[in-house]
PDB file of C-alpha atoms in Angstrom:
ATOM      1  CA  UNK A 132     -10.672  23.746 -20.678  1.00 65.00           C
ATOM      2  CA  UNK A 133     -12.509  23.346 -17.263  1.00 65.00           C
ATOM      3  CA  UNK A 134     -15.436  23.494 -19.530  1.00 68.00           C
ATOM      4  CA  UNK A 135     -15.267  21.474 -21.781  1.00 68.00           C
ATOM      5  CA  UNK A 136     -14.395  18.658 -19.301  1.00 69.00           C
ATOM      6  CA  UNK A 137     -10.501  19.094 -20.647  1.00 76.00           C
ATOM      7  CA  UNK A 138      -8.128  17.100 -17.364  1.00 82.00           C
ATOM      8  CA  UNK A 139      -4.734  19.564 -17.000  1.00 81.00           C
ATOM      9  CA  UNK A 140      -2.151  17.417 -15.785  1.00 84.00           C
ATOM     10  CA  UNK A 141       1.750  18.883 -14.900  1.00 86.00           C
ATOM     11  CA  UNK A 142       4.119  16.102 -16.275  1.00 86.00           C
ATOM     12  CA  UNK A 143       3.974  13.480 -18.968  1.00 87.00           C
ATOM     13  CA  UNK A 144       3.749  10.648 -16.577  1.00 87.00           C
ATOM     14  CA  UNK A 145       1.094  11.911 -14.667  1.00 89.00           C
ATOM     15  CA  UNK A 146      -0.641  12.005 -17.730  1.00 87.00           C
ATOM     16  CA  UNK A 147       0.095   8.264 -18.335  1.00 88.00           C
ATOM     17  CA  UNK A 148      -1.447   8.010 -14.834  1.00 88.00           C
ATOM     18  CA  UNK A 149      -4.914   9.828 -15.369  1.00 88.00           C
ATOM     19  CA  UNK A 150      -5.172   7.762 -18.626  1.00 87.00           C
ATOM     20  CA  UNK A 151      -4.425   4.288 -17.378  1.00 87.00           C
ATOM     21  CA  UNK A 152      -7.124   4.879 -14.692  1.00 88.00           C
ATOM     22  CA  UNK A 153      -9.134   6.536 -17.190  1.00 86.00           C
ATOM     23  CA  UNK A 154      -8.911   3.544 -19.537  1.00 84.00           C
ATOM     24  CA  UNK A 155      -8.983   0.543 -16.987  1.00 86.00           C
ATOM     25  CA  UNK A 156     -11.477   1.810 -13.931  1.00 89.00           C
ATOM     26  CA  UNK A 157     -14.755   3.439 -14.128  1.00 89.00           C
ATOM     27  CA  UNK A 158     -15.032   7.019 -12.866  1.00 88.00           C
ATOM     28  CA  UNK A 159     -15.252   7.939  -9.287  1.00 91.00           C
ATOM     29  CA  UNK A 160     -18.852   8.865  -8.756  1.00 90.00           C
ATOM     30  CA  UNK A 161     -17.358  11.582  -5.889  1.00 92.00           C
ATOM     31  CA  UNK A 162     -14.347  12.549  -4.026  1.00 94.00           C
ATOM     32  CA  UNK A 163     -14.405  10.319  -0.977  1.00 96.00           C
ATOM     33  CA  UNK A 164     -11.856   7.583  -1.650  1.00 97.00           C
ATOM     34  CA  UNK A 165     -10.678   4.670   1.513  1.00 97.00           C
ATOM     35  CA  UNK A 166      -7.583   3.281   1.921  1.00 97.00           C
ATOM     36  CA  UNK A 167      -6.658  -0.328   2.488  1.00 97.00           C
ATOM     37  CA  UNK A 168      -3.197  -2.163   2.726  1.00 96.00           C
ATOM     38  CA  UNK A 169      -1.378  -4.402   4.379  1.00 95.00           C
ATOM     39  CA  UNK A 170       1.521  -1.464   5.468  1.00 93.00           C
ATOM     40  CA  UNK A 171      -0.019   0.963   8.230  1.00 93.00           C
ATOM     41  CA  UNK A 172       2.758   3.861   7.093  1.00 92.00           C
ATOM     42  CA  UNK A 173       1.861   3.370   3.500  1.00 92.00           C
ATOM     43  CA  UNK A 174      -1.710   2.903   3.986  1.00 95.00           C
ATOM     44  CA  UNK A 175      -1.124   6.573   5.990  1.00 96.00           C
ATOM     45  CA  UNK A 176       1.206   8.166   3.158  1.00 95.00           C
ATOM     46  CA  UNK A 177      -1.701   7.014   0.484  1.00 95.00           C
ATOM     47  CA  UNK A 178      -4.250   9.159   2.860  1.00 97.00           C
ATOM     48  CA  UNK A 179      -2.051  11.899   3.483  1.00 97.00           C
ATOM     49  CA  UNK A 180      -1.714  12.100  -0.348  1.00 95.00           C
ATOM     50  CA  UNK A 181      -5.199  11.899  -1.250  1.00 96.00           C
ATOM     51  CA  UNK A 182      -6.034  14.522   1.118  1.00 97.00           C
ATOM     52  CA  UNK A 183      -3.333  16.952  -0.519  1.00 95.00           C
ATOM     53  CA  UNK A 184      -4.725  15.905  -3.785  1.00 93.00           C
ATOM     54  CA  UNK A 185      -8.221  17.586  -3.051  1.00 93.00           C
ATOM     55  CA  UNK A 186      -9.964  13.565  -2.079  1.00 96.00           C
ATOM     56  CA  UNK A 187     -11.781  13.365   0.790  1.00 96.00           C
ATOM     57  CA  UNK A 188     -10.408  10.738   2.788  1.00 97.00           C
ATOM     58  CA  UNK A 189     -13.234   8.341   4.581  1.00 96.00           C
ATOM     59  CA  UNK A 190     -11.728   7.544   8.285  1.00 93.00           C
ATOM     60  CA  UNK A 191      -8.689   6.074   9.038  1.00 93.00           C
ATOM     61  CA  UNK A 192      -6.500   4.277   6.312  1.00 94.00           C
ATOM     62  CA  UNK A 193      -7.434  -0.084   6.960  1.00 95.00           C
ATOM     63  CA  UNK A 194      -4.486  -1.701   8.264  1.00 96.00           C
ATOM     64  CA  UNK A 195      -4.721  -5.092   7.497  1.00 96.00           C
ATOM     65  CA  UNK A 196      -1.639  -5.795   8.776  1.00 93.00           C
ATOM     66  CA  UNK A 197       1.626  -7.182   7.448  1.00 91.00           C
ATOM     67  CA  UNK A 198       0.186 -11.078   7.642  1.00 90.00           C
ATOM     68  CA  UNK A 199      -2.870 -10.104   5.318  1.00 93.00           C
ATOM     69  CA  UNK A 200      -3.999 -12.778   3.216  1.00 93.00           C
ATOM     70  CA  UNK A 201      -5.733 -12.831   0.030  1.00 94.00           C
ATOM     71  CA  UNK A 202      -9.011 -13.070   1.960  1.00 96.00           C
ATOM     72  CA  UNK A 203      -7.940 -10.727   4.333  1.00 96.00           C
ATOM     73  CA  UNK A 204      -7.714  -8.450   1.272  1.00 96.00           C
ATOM     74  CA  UNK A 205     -10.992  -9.847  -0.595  1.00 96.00           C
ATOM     75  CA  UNK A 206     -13.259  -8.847   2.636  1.00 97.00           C
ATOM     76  CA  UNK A 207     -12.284  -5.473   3.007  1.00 97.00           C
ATOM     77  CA  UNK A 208     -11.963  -4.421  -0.598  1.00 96.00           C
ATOM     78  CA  UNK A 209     -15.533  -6.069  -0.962  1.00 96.00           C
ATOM     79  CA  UNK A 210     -16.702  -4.063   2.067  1.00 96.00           C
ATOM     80  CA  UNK A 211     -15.451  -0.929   1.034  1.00 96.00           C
ATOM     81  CA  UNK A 212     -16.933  -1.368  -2.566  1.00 95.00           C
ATOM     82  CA  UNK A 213     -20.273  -1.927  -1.352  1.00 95.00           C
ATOM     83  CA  UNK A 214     -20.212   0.760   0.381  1.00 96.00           C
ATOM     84  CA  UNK A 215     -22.093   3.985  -0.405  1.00 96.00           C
ATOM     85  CA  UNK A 216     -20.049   6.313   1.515  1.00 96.00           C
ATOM     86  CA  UNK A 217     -17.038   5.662  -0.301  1.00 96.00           C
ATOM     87  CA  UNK A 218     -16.531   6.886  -4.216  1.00 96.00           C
ATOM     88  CA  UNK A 219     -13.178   5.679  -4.919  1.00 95.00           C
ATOM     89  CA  UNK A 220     -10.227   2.750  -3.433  1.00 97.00           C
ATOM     90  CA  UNK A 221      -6.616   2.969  -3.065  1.00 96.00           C
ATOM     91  CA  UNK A 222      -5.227  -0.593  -1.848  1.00 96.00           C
ATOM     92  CA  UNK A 223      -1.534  -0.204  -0.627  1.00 95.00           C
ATOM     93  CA  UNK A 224       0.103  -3.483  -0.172  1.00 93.00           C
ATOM     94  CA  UNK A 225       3.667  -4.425   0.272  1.00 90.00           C
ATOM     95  CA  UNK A 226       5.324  -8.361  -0.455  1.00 82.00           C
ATOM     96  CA  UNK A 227       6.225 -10.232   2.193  1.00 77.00           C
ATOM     97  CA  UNK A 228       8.325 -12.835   2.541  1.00 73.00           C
ATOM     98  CA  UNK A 229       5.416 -15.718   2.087  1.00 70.00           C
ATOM     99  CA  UNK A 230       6.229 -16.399  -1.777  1.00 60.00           C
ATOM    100  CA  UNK A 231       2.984 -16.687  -3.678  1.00 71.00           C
ATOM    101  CA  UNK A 232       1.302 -14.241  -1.395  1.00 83.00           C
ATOM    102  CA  UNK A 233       1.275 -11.203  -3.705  1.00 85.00           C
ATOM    103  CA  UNK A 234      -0.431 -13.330  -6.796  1.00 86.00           C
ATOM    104  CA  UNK A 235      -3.270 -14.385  -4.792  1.00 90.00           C
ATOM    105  CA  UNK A 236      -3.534 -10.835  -3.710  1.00 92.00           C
ATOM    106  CA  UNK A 237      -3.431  -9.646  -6.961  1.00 90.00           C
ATOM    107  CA  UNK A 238      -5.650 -11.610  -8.329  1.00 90.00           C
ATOM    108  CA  UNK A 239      -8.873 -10.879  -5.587  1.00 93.00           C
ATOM    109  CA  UNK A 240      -7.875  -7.339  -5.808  1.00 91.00           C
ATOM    110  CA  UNK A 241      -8.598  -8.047  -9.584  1.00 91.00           C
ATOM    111  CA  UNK A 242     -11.503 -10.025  -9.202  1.00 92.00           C
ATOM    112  CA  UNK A 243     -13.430  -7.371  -6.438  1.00 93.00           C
ATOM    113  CA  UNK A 244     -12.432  -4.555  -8.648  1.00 90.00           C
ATOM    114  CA  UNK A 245     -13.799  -6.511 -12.105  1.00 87.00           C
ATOM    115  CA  UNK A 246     -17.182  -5.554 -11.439  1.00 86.00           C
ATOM    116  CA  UNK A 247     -16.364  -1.923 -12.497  1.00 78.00           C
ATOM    117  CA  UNK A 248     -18.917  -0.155 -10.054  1.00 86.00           C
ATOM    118  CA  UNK A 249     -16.000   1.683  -8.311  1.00 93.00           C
ATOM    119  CA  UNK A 250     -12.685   2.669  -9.340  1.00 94.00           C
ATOM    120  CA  UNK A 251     -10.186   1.175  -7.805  1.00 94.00           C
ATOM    121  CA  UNK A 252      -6.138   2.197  -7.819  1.00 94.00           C
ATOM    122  CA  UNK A 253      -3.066   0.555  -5.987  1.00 92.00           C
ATOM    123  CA  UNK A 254       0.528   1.008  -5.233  1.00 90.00           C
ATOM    124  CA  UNK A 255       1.116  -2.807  -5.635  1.00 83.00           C
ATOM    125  CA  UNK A 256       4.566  -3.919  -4.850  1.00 68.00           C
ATOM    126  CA  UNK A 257       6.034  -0.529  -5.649  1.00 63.00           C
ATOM    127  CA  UNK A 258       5.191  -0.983  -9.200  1.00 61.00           C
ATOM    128  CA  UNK A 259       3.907   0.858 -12.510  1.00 64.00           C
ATOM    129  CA  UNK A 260       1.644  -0.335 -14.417  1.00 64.00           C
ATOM    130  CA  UNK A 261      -0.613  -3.311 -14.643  1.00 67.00           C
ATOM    131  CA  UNK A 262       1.030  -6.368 -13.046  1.00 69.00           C
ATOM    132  CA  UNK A 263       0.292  -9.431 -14.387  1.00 74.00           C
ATOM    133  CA  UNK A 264      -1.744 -10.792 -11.646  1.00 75.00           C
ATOM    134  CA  UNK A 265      -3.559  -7.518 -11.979  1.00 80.00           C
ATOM    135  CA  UNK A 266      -4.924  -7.694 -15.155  1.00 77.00           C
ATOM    136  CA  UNK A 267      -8.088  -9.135 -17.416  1.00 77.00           C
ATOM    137  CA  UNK A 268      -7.219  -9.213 -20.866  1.00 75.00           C
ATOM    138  CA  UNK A 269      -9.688  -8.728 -23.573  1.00 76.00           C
ATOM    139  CA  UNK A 270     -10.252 -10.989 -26.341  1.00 77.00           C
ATOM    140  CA  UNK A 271      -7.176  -9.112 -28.259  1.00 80.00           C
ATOM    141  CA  UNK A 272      -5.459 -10.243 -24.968  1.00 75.00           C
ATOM    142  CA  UNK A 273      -4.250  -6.978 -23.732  1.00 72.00           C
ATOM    143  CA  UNK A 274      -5.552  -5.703 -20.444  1.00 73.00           C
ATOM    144  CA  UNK A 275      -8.888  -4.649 -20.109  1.00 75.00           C
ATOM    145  CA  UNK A 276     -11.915  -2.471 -18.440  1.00 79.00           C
ATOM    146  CA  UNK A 277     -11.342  -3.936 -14.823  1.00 78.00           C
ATOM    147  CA  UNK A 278      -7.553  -4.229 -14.576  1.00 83.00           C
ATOM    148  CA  UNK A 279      -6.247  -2.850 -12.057  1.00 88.00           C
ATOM    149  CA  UNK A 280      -3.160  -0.038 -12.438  1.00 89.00           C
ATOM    150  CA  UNK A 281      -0.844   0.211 -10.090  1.00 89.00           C
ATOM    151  CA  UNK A 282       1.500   3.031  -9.405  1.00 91.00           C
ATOM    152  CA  UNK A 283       5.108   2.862  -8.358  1.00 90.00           C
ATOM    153  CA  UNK A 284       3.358   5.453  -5.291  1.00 91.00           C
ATOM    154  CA  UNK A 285       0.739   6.329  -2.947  1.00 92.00           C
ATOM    155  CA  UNK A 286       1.222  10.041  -3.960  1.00 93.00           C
ATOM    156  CA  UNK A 287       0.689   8.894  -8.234  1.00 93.00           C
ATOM    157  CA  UNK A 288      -2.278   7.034  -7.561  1.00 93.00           C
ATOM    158  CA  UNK A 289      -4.327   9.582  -5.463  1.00 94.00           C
ATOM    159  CA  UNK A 290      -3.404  12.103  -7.726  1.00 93.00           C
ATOM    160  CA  UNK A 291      -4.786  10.363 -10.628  1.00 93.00           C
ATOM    161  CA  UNK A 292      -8.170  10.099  -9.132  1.00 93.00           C
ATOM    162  CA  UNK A 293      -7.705  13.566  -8.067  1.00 92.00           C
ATOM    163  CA  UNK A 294      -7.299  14.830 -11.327  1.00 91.00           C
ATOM    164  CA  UNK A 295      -9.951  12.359 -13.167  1.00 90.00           C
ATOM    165  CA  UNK A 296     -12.456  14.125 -10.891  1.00 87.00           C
ATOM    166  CA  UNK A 297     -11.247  17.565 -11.105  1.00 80.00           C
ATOM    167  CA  UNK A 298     -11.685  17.207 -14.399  1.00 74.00           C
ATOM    168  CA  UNK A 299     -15.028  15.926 -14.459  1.00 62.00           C
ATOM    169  CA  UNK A 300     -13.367  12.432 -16.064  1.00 51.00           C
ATOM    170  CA  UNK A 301     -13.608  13.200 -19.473  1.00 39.00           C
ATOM    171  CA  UNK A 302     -10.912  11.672 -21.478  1.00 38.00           C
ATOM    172  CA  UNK A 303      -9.394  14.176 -23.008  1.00 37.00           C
ATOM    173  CA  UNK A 304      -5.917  15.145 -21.666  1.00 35.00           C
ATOM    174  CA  UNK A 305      -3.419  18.217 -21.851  1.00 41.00           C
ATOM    175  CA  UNK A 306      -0.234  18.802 -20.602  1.00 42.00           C
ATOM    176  CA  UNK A 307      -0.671  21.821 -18.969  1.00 43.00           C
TER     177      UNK A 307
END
């Protein structure tokens, strides 16, 4: 299986996890993956995670702080994209009580990530998916190369880049 480029995963969902990054993200070009959010625990549960999962996490998780707002978000993302030390992005972020906040979020997160150069994962308000403010639909309107999946956890979305590169991101998936 290694081989042949085959990804083992250990549950049906996590399989639904490697293949929505598969199908919405490009592939991590490495294993160093940063972490950004607007939650310093979750921002530190997503690098804890990502270093069980076999990532290399690059310094300390970005606390952006609970006030973060959509620009707050666009400048580091952008940063951490253009960077050639990192491979791979989690964003962590957590609503506030500011309604409106977590659209405009959304959609930077969407429009940084769009670009494709870099994957880029999130555990966006908790959850599963591809939020609506998350997504680019293609002209059949469904979402599209670019979207960006969030997962209901830190843990689920470090350990679908984990697995993608483990597996040398080919698409072909097993239960194992």
């Amino acid at each position: 299986f290694r081989q042949s480029g085959v990804i083992r995963v250990d549950t049906l969902a996590e399989m639904f996890d490697v293949a929505q990054a598969l199908a919405l993200q490009p592939l991590p070009a490495g294993p160093r993956v940063a972490v950004v959010g607007n939650s310093d625990s979750l921002g530190l549960l997503a690098a804890d995670a990502a270093a069980a999962a076999g990532l290399e996490v690059v310094g300390a998780p970005d606390d952006l702080g609970p006030r973060a707002t959509a620009a707050d978000f666009e400048q580091a993302l952008t940063r951490l994209v253009d960077d050639p030390g990192v491979d791979s992005v989690v964003v962590v972020y957590v609503p506030t009580l500011e309604s409106g906040r977590a659209e405009e979020v959304a959609r930077v997160l969407a429009a940084v990530a769009a670009p494709g150069t870099k994957p880029v994962v999130t555990t966006f308000l908790g959850s599963g998916g591809v939020p609506e403010a998350l997504r680019l639909l293609d002209d059949r309107g469904v979402p599209g190369r670019g979207s960006v999946p969030s997962y209901p956890s830190p843990e689920e979305a470090a350990r679908a880049l984990a697995r993608i590169l483990a597996g040398g991101g080919v698409a072909r998936i097993t239960p194992a």
